Coordinates of C-alpha atoms in Angstrom, one line a residue:
X28 CA 0.0 0.0 0.0
X29 CA 1.4 3.4 -0.9
X30 CA 2.4 5.9 1.8
X31 CA -0.5 8.2 1.1
X32 CA -2.8 5.3 2.2
X33 CA -0.8 3.5 4.8
X34 CA -0.2 6.6 7.0
X35 CA -3.9 7.1 7.3
X36 CA -5.1 3.6 8.2
X37 CA -6.9 3.2 11.6
X38 CA -5.4 0.8 14.1
X39 CA -9.0 -0.4 14.4
X40 CA -9.4 -0.8 10.6
X41 CA -10.7 2.6 9.3
X42 CA -9.3 5.9 8.2
X43 CA -10.4 9.4 7.4
X44 CA -10.8 12.5 5.2
X45 CA -13.0 15.6 4.8
X46 CA -14.6 18.2 2.5
X47 CA -16.9 21.1 3.2
X48 CA -20.2 20.6 1.4
X49 CA -22.2 23.8 1.1
X50 CA -25.0 25.1 -1.0
X51 CA -27.1 28.2 -1.4
X52 CA -30.4 28.1 0.4
X53 CA -33.4 27.1 -1.6
X54 CA -36.0 29.8 -2.3
X55 CA -39.2 29.3 -0.4
X56 CA -41.0 30.9 -3.3
X57 CA -40.8 27.9 -5.6
X58 CA -41.0 24.2 -5.2
X59 CA -37.6 22.6 -5.8
X60 CA -37.1 20.1 -8.6
X61 CA -34.1 17.9 -9.0
X62 CA -32.8 15.3 -11.4
X63 CA -30.8 12.3 -10.2
X64 CA -29.1 9.8 -12.4
X65 CA -27.5 6.6 -10.9
X66 CA -24.6 5.4 -13.0
X67 CA -21.2 3.7 -12.7
X68 CA -18.2 6.0 -12.4
X69 CA -14.5 5.4 -11.9
X70 CA -13.3 7.7 -9.1
X71 CA -10.4 8.0 -6.8
X72 CA -11.1 7.5 -3.1
X73 CA -7.5 8.3 -2.0
X74 CA -5.1 11.2 -2.4
X75 CA -3.6 9.9 -5.7
X76 CA -6.1 10.8 -8.5
X77 CA -4.6 8.0 -10.7
X78 CA -5.9 5.3 -8.3
X79 CA -9.4 4.8 -9.5
X80 CA -12.3 2.7 -7.9
X81 CA -15.4 1.4 -9.5
X82 CA -18.0 3.5 -7.7
X83 CA -21.7 4.0 -8.3
X84 CA -22.8 7.6 -8.0
X85 CA -25.7 10.0 -8.4
X86 CA -24.9 12.5 -11.1
X87 CA -21.2 11.4 -11.0
X88 CA -20.8 13.1 -7.6
X89 CA -19.6 11.7 -4.3
X90 CA -21.6 12.1 -2.2
X91 CA -24.6 12.7 -4.5
X92 CA -25.7 16.3 -5.1
X93 CA -26.8 18.2 -2.0
X94 CA -30.6 18.5 -2.2
X95 CA -31.9 21.5 -0.4
X96 CA -35.4 22.7 0.3
X97 CA -37.4 24.8 2.8
X98 CA -39.7 23.3 5.4
X99 CA -43.2 22.8 4.0
X100 CA -42.1 22.7 0.3
X101 CA -43.0 19.9 -2.1
X102 CA -39.9 18.4 -3.6
X103 CA -39.8 16.7 -7.0
X104 CA -37.0 14.3 -7.9
X105 CA -36.8 12.9 -11.4
X106 CA -34.7 9.7 -11.1
X107 CA -33.2 7.7 -13.9
X108 CA -31.4 4.3 -13.4
X109 CA -28.4 3.8 -15.6
X110 CA -26.9 1.0 -13.5
X111 CA -26.8 -2.7 -14.4
X112 CA -29.0 -3.5 -11.4
X113 CA -32.5 -2.4 -10.3
X114 CA -32.5 0.3 -7.7
X115 CA -34.6 2.8 -5.8
X116 CA -34.1 5.8 -3.5
X117 CA -35.2 6.0 0.1
X118 CA -35.5 9.5 1.7
X119 CA -34.2 8.7 5.1
X120 CA -35.9 10.4 8.0
X121 CA -38.5 12.3 6.0
X122 CA -42.1 11.8 7.3
X123 CA -43.4 11.5 3.7
X124 CA -46.3 9.8 1.8
X125 CA -45.9 6.1 1.9
X126 CA -45.8 5.6 -1.9
X127 CA -42.7 7.8 -2.1
X128 CA -40.7 6.0 0.6
X129 CA -38.6 4.0 -1.9
X130 CA -38.7 0.5 -0.5
X131 CA -38.9 -2.2 -3.3
X132 CA -41.4 -4.9 -2.5
X133 CA -43.2 -2.8 0.0
X134 CA -43.9 0.7 -1.4
X135 CA -42.8 0.5 -5.0
X136 CA -41.3 -1.8 -7.7
X137 CA -37.6 -1.4 -8.1
X138 CA -36.6 1.0 -10.9
X139 CA -35.1 -1.3 -13.6
X140 CA -32.0 -0.5 -15.6
X141 CA -32.8 2.2 -18.2
X142 CA -36.0 3.1 -16.5
X143 CA -37.1 6.3 -14.6
X144 CA -39.3 7.1 -11.6
X145 CA -40.5 10.4 -10.3
X146 CA -40.5 11.0 -6.5
X147 CA -42.7 13.8 -5.2
X148 CA -43.2 14.5 -1.5
X149 CA -43.5 17.3 1.0
X150 CA -40.8 18.0 3.6
X151 CA -42.6 18.7 6.9
X152 CA -39.6 19.2 9.2
X153 CA -36.5 21.4 9.0
X154 CA -33.5 19.3 9.7
X155 CA -30.6 17.1 8.4
X156 CA -31.7 14.1 6.3
X157 CA -30.2 12.0 3.6
X158 CA -31.1 9.8 0.6
X159 CA -29.7 6.5 -0.4
X160 CA -30.3 3.4 -2.6
X161 CA -32.7 0.9 -1.0
X162 CA -32.3 -2.1 -3.4
X163 CA -29.3 -4.4 -2.7
X164 CA -28.2 -1.5 -0.5
X165 CA -25.4 -3.5 1.1
X166 CA -23.6 -3.1 -2.2
X167 CA -25.1 0.0 -3.7
X168 CA -24.7 2.3 -0.7
X169 CA -21.2 0.8 -0.2
X170 CA -20.3 1.9 -3.8
X171 CA -21.4 5.5 -3.1
X172 CA -25.2 5.8 -3.8
X173 CA -26.1 8.4 -1.2
X174 CA -26.3 12.1 -0.6
X175 CA -27.4 14.8 1.9
X176 CA -30.9 16.2 2.0
X177 CA -31.1 19.4 4.0
X178 CA -34.4 21.0 4.9
X179 CA -33.9 24.6 6.0
X180 CA -36.0 26.6 8.4
X181 CA -38.6 29.0 6.9
X182 CA -36.6 31.9 8.3
X183 CA -32.8 31.7 7.7
X184 CA -31.1 31.0 11.0
X185 CA -27.5 30.9 9.7
X186 CA -26.0 31.9 6.3
X187 CA -24.8 29.1 4.0
X188 CA -21.1 29.7 4.8
X189 CA -21.8 29.0 8.5
X190 CA -23.8 25.8 7.8
X191 CA -21.5 22.8 7.1
X192 CA -22.6 19.2 6.2
X193 CA -20.2 16.3 6.7
X194 CA -21.2 13.0 5.1
X195 CA -19.0 10.4 6.7
X196 CA -18.4 7.0 5.1
X197 CA -15.9 4.2 5.4
X198 CA -14.6 2.2 2.5
X199 CA -12.9 -1.2 2.3
X200 CA -9.9 -0.7 0.0
X201 CA -7.4 -3.3 -1.1
X202 CA -3.6 -2.9 -0.8
X203 CA -3.6 -0.7 -4.0
X204 CA -6.1 1.8 -2.6
X205 CA -8.9 0.5 -4.8
X206 CA -12.4 -0.4 -3.6
X207 CA -12.5 -4.1 -2.7
X208 CA -15.5 -5.3 -4.7
X209 CA -14.6 -9.0 -4.4
X210 CA -15.6 -8.9 -0.7
X211 CA -19.2 -7.7 -1.4
X212 CA -21.6 -10.2 0.0
X213 CA -19.0 -11.9 2.2
X214 CA -20.8 -14.3 4.6
X215 CA -18.5 -13.3 7.5
X216 CA -19.9 -9.7 7.1
X217 CA -23.5 -10.8 6.9
X218 CA -23.3 -13.1 9.9
X219 CA -21.0 -10.9 12.1
X220 CA -20.8 -7.1 12.5
X221 CA -21.4 -6.0 8.9
X222 CA -19.1 -4.6 6.3
X223 CA -16.4 -2.5 8.0
X224 CA -14.1 -0.3 5.9
X225 CA -10.5 0.6 6.4
X226 CA -10.6 4.1 4.9
X227 CA -12.7 7.0 6.0
X228 CA -13.9 9.9 3.8
X229 CA -16.0 12.9 4.5
X230 CA -18.0 14.1 1.5
X231 CA -15.9 11.8 -0.7
X232 CA -12.5 13.4 -0.1
X233 CA -9.5 12.8 2.2
X234 CA -7.7 15.3 4.4
X235 CA -9.6 18.6 4.1
X236 CA -9.0 21.7 6.2
X237 CA -11.8 24.1 6.9
X238 CA -11.3 27.9 7.3
X239 CA -13.6 29.4 9.9
X240 CA -14.1 33.0 11.0
X241 CA -13.3 33.8 14.6
X242 CA -16.3 34.2 17.0
X243 CA -18.9 33.3 14.3
X244 CA -21.5 30.6 15.0
X245 CA -21.4 27.4 13.0
X246 CA -23.8 24.5 12.5
X247 CA -22.1 21.2 11.8
X248 CA -24.3 18.5 10.4
X249 CA -22.9 15.0 10.8
X250 CA -24.3 12.1 8.7
X251 CA -23.1 8.6 9.2
X252 CA -23.5 6.7 5.8
X253 CA -21.3 3.8 6.7
X254 CA -22.7 0.3 6.1
X255 CA -22.0 -0.9 9.7
X256 CA -19.4 1.3 11.5
X257 CA -20.5 3.1 14.6
X258 CA -18.6 6.4 14.9
X259 CA -17.4 7.6 18.3
X260 CA -17.2 11.4 18.6
X261 CA -16.8 14.0 21.4
X262 CA -18.2 17.5 20.6
X263 CA -17.1 18.7 24.0
X264 CA -13.5 18.8 22.7
X265 CA -14.4 22.0 20.8
X266 CA -17.2 23.2 23.1
X267 CA -20.0 22.3 20.7
X268 CA -23.6 21.8 21.8
X269 CA -26.1 19.4 20.3
X270 CA -29.0 21.0 18.6
X271 CA -30.6 18.1 16.7
X272 CA -30.7 14.3 16.4
X273 CA -31.9 12.6 13.2
X274 CA -33.3 15.7 11.7
X275 CA -35.3 16.7 14.8
X276 CA -34.4 19.9 16.5
X277 CA -34.1 20.0 20.3
X278 CA -36.1 22.4 22.4
X279 CA -32.8 23.8 23.7
X280 CA -29.1 23.2 22.8
X281 CA -27.8 20.4 25.0
X282 CA -24.4 19.3 26.3
X283 CA -23.3 15.9 25.3
X284 CA -24.9 13.5 27.8
X285 CA -21.8 11.2 27.7
X286 CA -18.5 11.0 25.9
X287 CA -17.7 9.8 23.4
X288 CA -21.1 10.0 21.7
X289 CA -22.0 7.1 19.4
X290 CA -23.3 7.9 15.9
X291 CA -24.6 4.7 14.4
X292 CA -25.1 4.0 10.7
X293 CA -27.9 6.3 9.3
X294 CA -27.9 8.5 12.4
X295 CA -27.4 12.2 12.2
X296 CA -26.4 14.8 14.7
X297 CA -26.3 18.6 14.4
X298 CA -23.8 20.6 16.5
X299 CA -23.6 24.3 17.2
X300 CA -20.4 26.0 18.2
X301 CA -18.7 29.3 18.1
X302 CA -15.3 29.3 16.3
X303 CA -12.5 30.4 18.7
X304 CA -9.5 28.1 18.5
X305 CA -8.2 25.7 16.0
X306 CA -9.6 22.2 16.5
X307 CA -9.9 18.7 15.0
X308 CA -12.8 16.4 14.7
X309 CA -11.7 13.0 16.0
X310 CA -12.9 9.4 15.7
X311 CA -12.5 7.9 19.2
X312 CA -13.4 4.2 18.9
X313 CA -9.8 3.1 18.5
X314 CA -7.0 2.8 21.0
X315 CA -6.1 6.5 20.3
X316 CA -7.9 9.5 18.8
X317 CA -7.9 9.6 15.1
X318 CA -8.3 13.2 13.7
X319 CA -10.2 13.2 10.4
X320 CA -11.2 16.9 9.9
X321 CA -9.2 19.9 10.8
X322 CA -10.6 23.4 11.4
X323 CA -8.5 26.6 11.2
X324 CA -9.9 29.7 12.8
X325 CA -8.7 33.0 11.5
X326 CA -9.5 36.7 11.4
X327 CA -9.8 39.3 14.2
X328 CA -12.2 38.9 17.0
X329 CA -15.7 39.8 16.0
X330 CA -18.4 41.6 18.0
X331 CA -20.1 39.0 20.1
X332 CA -23.4 37.8 18.5
X333 CA -26.3 36.0 20.1
X334 CA -26.5 32.3 19.9
X335 CA -28.8 31.3 17.1
X336 CA -32.2 29.9 18.1
X337 CA -33.8 26.9 16.5
X338 CA -37.5 25.8 16.7
X339 CA -38.3 22.1 17.1
X340 CA -41.0 20.4 15.1
X341 CA -44.4 19.8 16.7
X342 CA -44.7 16.0 16.7
X343 CA -47.6 14.1 18.4
X344 CA -46.7 12.7 21.7
X345 CA -47.5 9.0 22.3
X346 CA -50.1 8.2 25.0
X347 CA -48.6 5.2 26.8
X348 CA -51.7 4.3 28.8
X349 CA -53.6 3.5 25.6
X350 CA -50.6 2.3 23.5
X351 CA -50.6 -0.9 21.4
X352 CA -47.9 -3.1 23.1
X353 CA -45.6 -4.7 20.6
X354 CA -42.5 -6.9 21.2
X355 CA -39.7 -7.6 18.8
X356 CA -37.0 -10.3 19.6
X357 CA -33.8 -10.2 17.6
X358 CA -31.9 -13.5 17.3
X359 CA -29.3 -15.2 15.2
X360 CA -25.9 -14.2 13.8
X361 CA -22.6 -15.6 14.9
X362 CA -22.5 -16.4 18.7
X363 CA -26.1 -15.2 19.2
X364 CA -29.2 -17.0 20.3
X365 CA -30.4 -19.4 17.7
X366 CA -34.1 -20.0 17.3
X367 CA -36.3 -21.7 14.7
X368 CA -36.2 -19.4 11.8
X369 CA -38.7 -19.1 9.0
X370 CA -37.9 -17.6 5.6
X371 CA -40.5 -17.3 2.8
X372 CA -42.8 -19.4 5.0
X373 CA -40.4 -22.3 5.3
X374 CA -38.3 -23.3 8.3
X375 CA -34.5 -23.1 7.5
X376 CA -32.4 -25.9 8.8
X377 CA -28.6 -26.7 8.7
X378 CA -27.0 -25.7 5.5
X379 CA -30.2 -24.1 4.3
X380 CA -29.4 -21.1 6.4
X381 CA -26.1 -20.5 4.5
X382 CA -27.7 -21.3 1.1
X383 CA -30.4 -18.7 1.8
X384 CA -27.9 -16.3 3.3
X385 CA -30.4 -15.6 6.1
X386 CA -28.6 -15.4 9.5
X387 CA -30.8 -13.1 11.6
X388 CA -34.5 -13.1 12.6
X389 CA -37.1 -10.9 14.1
X390 CA -39.6 -12.9 16.2
X391 CA -38.3 -16.1 14.4
X392 CA -38.8 -14.7 10.9
X393 CA -36.0 -13.8 8.5
X394 CA -36.7 -10.9 6.2
X395 CA -40.2 -9.6 5.3
X396 CA -43.0 -11.8 6.5
X397 CA -46.3 -12.0 4.7
X398 CA -48.1 -10.6 7.8
X399 CA -47.1 -7.3 9.4
X400 CA -45.4 -7.1 12.8
X401 CA -48.5 -5.1 13.8
X402 CA -51.4 -3.2 12.3
X403 CA -52.6 0.0 13.9
X404 CA -55.3 2.5 13.1
X405 CA -54.0 6.0 12.3
X406 CA -53.3 8.0 15.4
X407 CA -52.8 5.0 17.7
X408 CA -49.8 5.2 20.0
X409 CA -47.3 2.3 19.8
X410 CA -45.2 1.0 22.6
X411 CA -42.4 -1.1 21.1
X412 CA -40.0 -3.3 23.1
X413 CA -37.0 -4.6 21.3
X414 CA -34.9 -7.4 22.8
X415 CA -31.4 -7.9 21.3
X416 CA -30.5 -11.6 21.9
X417 CA -27.5 -11.4 19.5
X418 CA -23.8 -10.8 20.1
X419 CA -23.7 -7.6 18.1
X420 CA -25.0 -4.0 18.2
X421 CA -27.7 -2.9 15.7
X422 CA -28.9 0.4 14.3
X423 CA -32.7 0.0 14.1
X424 CA -34.4 2.4 11.7
X425 CA -38.2 3.1 11.6
X426 CA -39.6 4.4 8.3
X427 CA -42.1 7.2 8.1
X428 CA -42.1 8.1 11.7
X429 CA -40.0 9.5 14.6
X430 CA -40.0 8.0 18.1
X431 CA -38.8 8.6 21.6
X432 CA -36.4 6.1 23.3
X433 CA -38.0 5.7 26.7
X434 CA -35.6 3.2 28.4
X435 CA -32.6 1.0 27.8
X436 CA -31.5 -1.8 30.0
X437 CA -28.3 -1.2 31.8
X438 CA -27.9 2.2 30.2
X439 CA -29.4 5.7 30.6
X440 CA -31.4 7.5 27.9
X441 CA -30.5 10.9 26.5
X442 CA -31.8 13.9 28.5
X443 CA -35.3 14.9 27.2
X444 CA -35.7 11.7 25.3
X445 CA -35.2 13.4 21.9
X446 CA -37.0 12.3 18.8
X447 CA -35.1 9.8 16.7
X448 CA -35.6 7.7 13.5
X449 CA -32.7 5.3 14.2
X450 CA -31.5 4.0 17.5
X451 CA -28.6 1.8 18.6
X452 CA -29.2 -1.3 20.7
X453 CA -26.3 -3.2 22.2
X454 CA -25.8 -6.9 22.6
X455 CA -28.2 -8.5 25.2
X456 CA -29.9 -5.1 25.6
X457 CA -33.6 -4.3 25.8
X458 CA -34.8 -0.9 24.5
X459 CA -38.3 0.5 24.8
X460 CA -39.5 3.1 22.2
X461 CA -42.8 4.8 21.6
X462 CA -44.4 6.8 18.8
X463 CA -47.7 7.7 17.3
X464 CA -48.6 5.8 14.1
X465 CA -49.9 8.8 12.3
X466 CA -48.7 8.1 8.7
X467 CA -50.9 5.7 6.7
X468 CA -49.2 2.9 4.7
X469 CA -46.9 -0.1 4.9
X470 CA -43.7 0.9 6.7
X471 CA -40.3 -0.8 7.1
X472 CA -38.6 -1.5 10.4
X473 CA -35.0 -2.8 9.9
X474 CA -31.4 -2.9 11.1
X475 CA -29.4 -0.3 9.2
X476 CA -26.3 -2.4 9.4
X477 CA -27.0 -3.1 5.8
X478 CA -25.6 -6.6 5.7
X479 CA -27.8 -7.5 8.7
X480 CA -30.9 -6.2 6.9
X481 CA -30.0 -8.3 3.8
X482 CA -29.5 -11.3 6.0
X483 CA -32.8 -11.2 7.7
X484 CA -33.3 -8.1 9.9
X485 CA -36.4 -6.7 8.1
X486 CA -40.0 -6.5 9.2
X487 CA -42.9 -4.2 8.4
X488 CA -46.0 -2.7 10.0
X489 CA -49.2 -1.2 8.7
X490 CA -51.0 2.0 9.6
X491 CA -54.6 2.1 8.4
X492 CA -56.5 5.2 7.5

């Protein structure tokens, strides 16, 4: 491996890079329309531009184009598939109409090679969201099919130059610095912790330095697009406060409840800080801190300005006394609890598990069952208890809704129980969440360790009108 790569490899098996991803704010006067084309592109993921990897990108960009709208607008995305595989786009975290959710086999047919599909949906909440492929996503996302979707407040809170989005991904590169495509679908990834990379990028580029203006306020939007890696970060190292989780603004900026904070696959976190001294953003899950973004602070001291204020969305609160009680037991995987597992209506035994590539189950069922996990009338509160009887952590994502984490066994919950659309659950842990099923349709609930989802960790529920 050349020196440009080897000097940046994590001791734990990942590495880093950075790029500022900015865009002018969308006009609230017109509904934004975008065009996205998924196609194969050879692109360098390392410092040497001659070292090319076979990536799959939206509009030839890594990450895909930054889509920006204003709260309440209707967004139109005209999508064309120029890949050799069927695909679709999921708008992660948006509480949108079910038919636009982008889940093949549940909300739409996959978009075939050479075909097109038009997505059209309203964005009801200001916040940090993202979009990604949702067909064979364990490969398509790992090749680069994702991008940021930012919904701005109706009144500008911070100008574009003080609003920075960081789309973080890890890549598995071979000794030449090229994307390791031969390991896609490896059974060890599917049955263990998922596909872990050995090279970290931010917005598709390595080693980027940001120039900030002294004493100005900045919003830093962090998006974890890794297939399976949980990032460990500590915003207290540069005196940042948390202002949003998973696209939902907090009532008040909050200090980190613990350090380091864990940002799981698909999770987002918005930070607010005032630029004063040079600092680095570090990944802390290894034996020593690994800096992957550096911020320079320049200019003379500015006149002190007030801390920006953000308004949270008004989401319906679940009523626990009248909630539908649902239990989900997670089993399987290497070293985990093994139960009788059904797949496509048949019990898998012995070598059939490997042949079907189904290693995990929800309530004894691998992948989408014919019957929903539950059916609820619109407006019904749901109390969902998830029991992880596996040996690995999981990032559980609920489509079409946000929820509150009410309790975790052997762990505290975040102050204020903020709204989330994805939560981490540890090995042998039980987590209790609650939400109002107020969005009609057939919705997915799955692990966002993408290999785990492909290998069985998918279920669905129905909200009736």
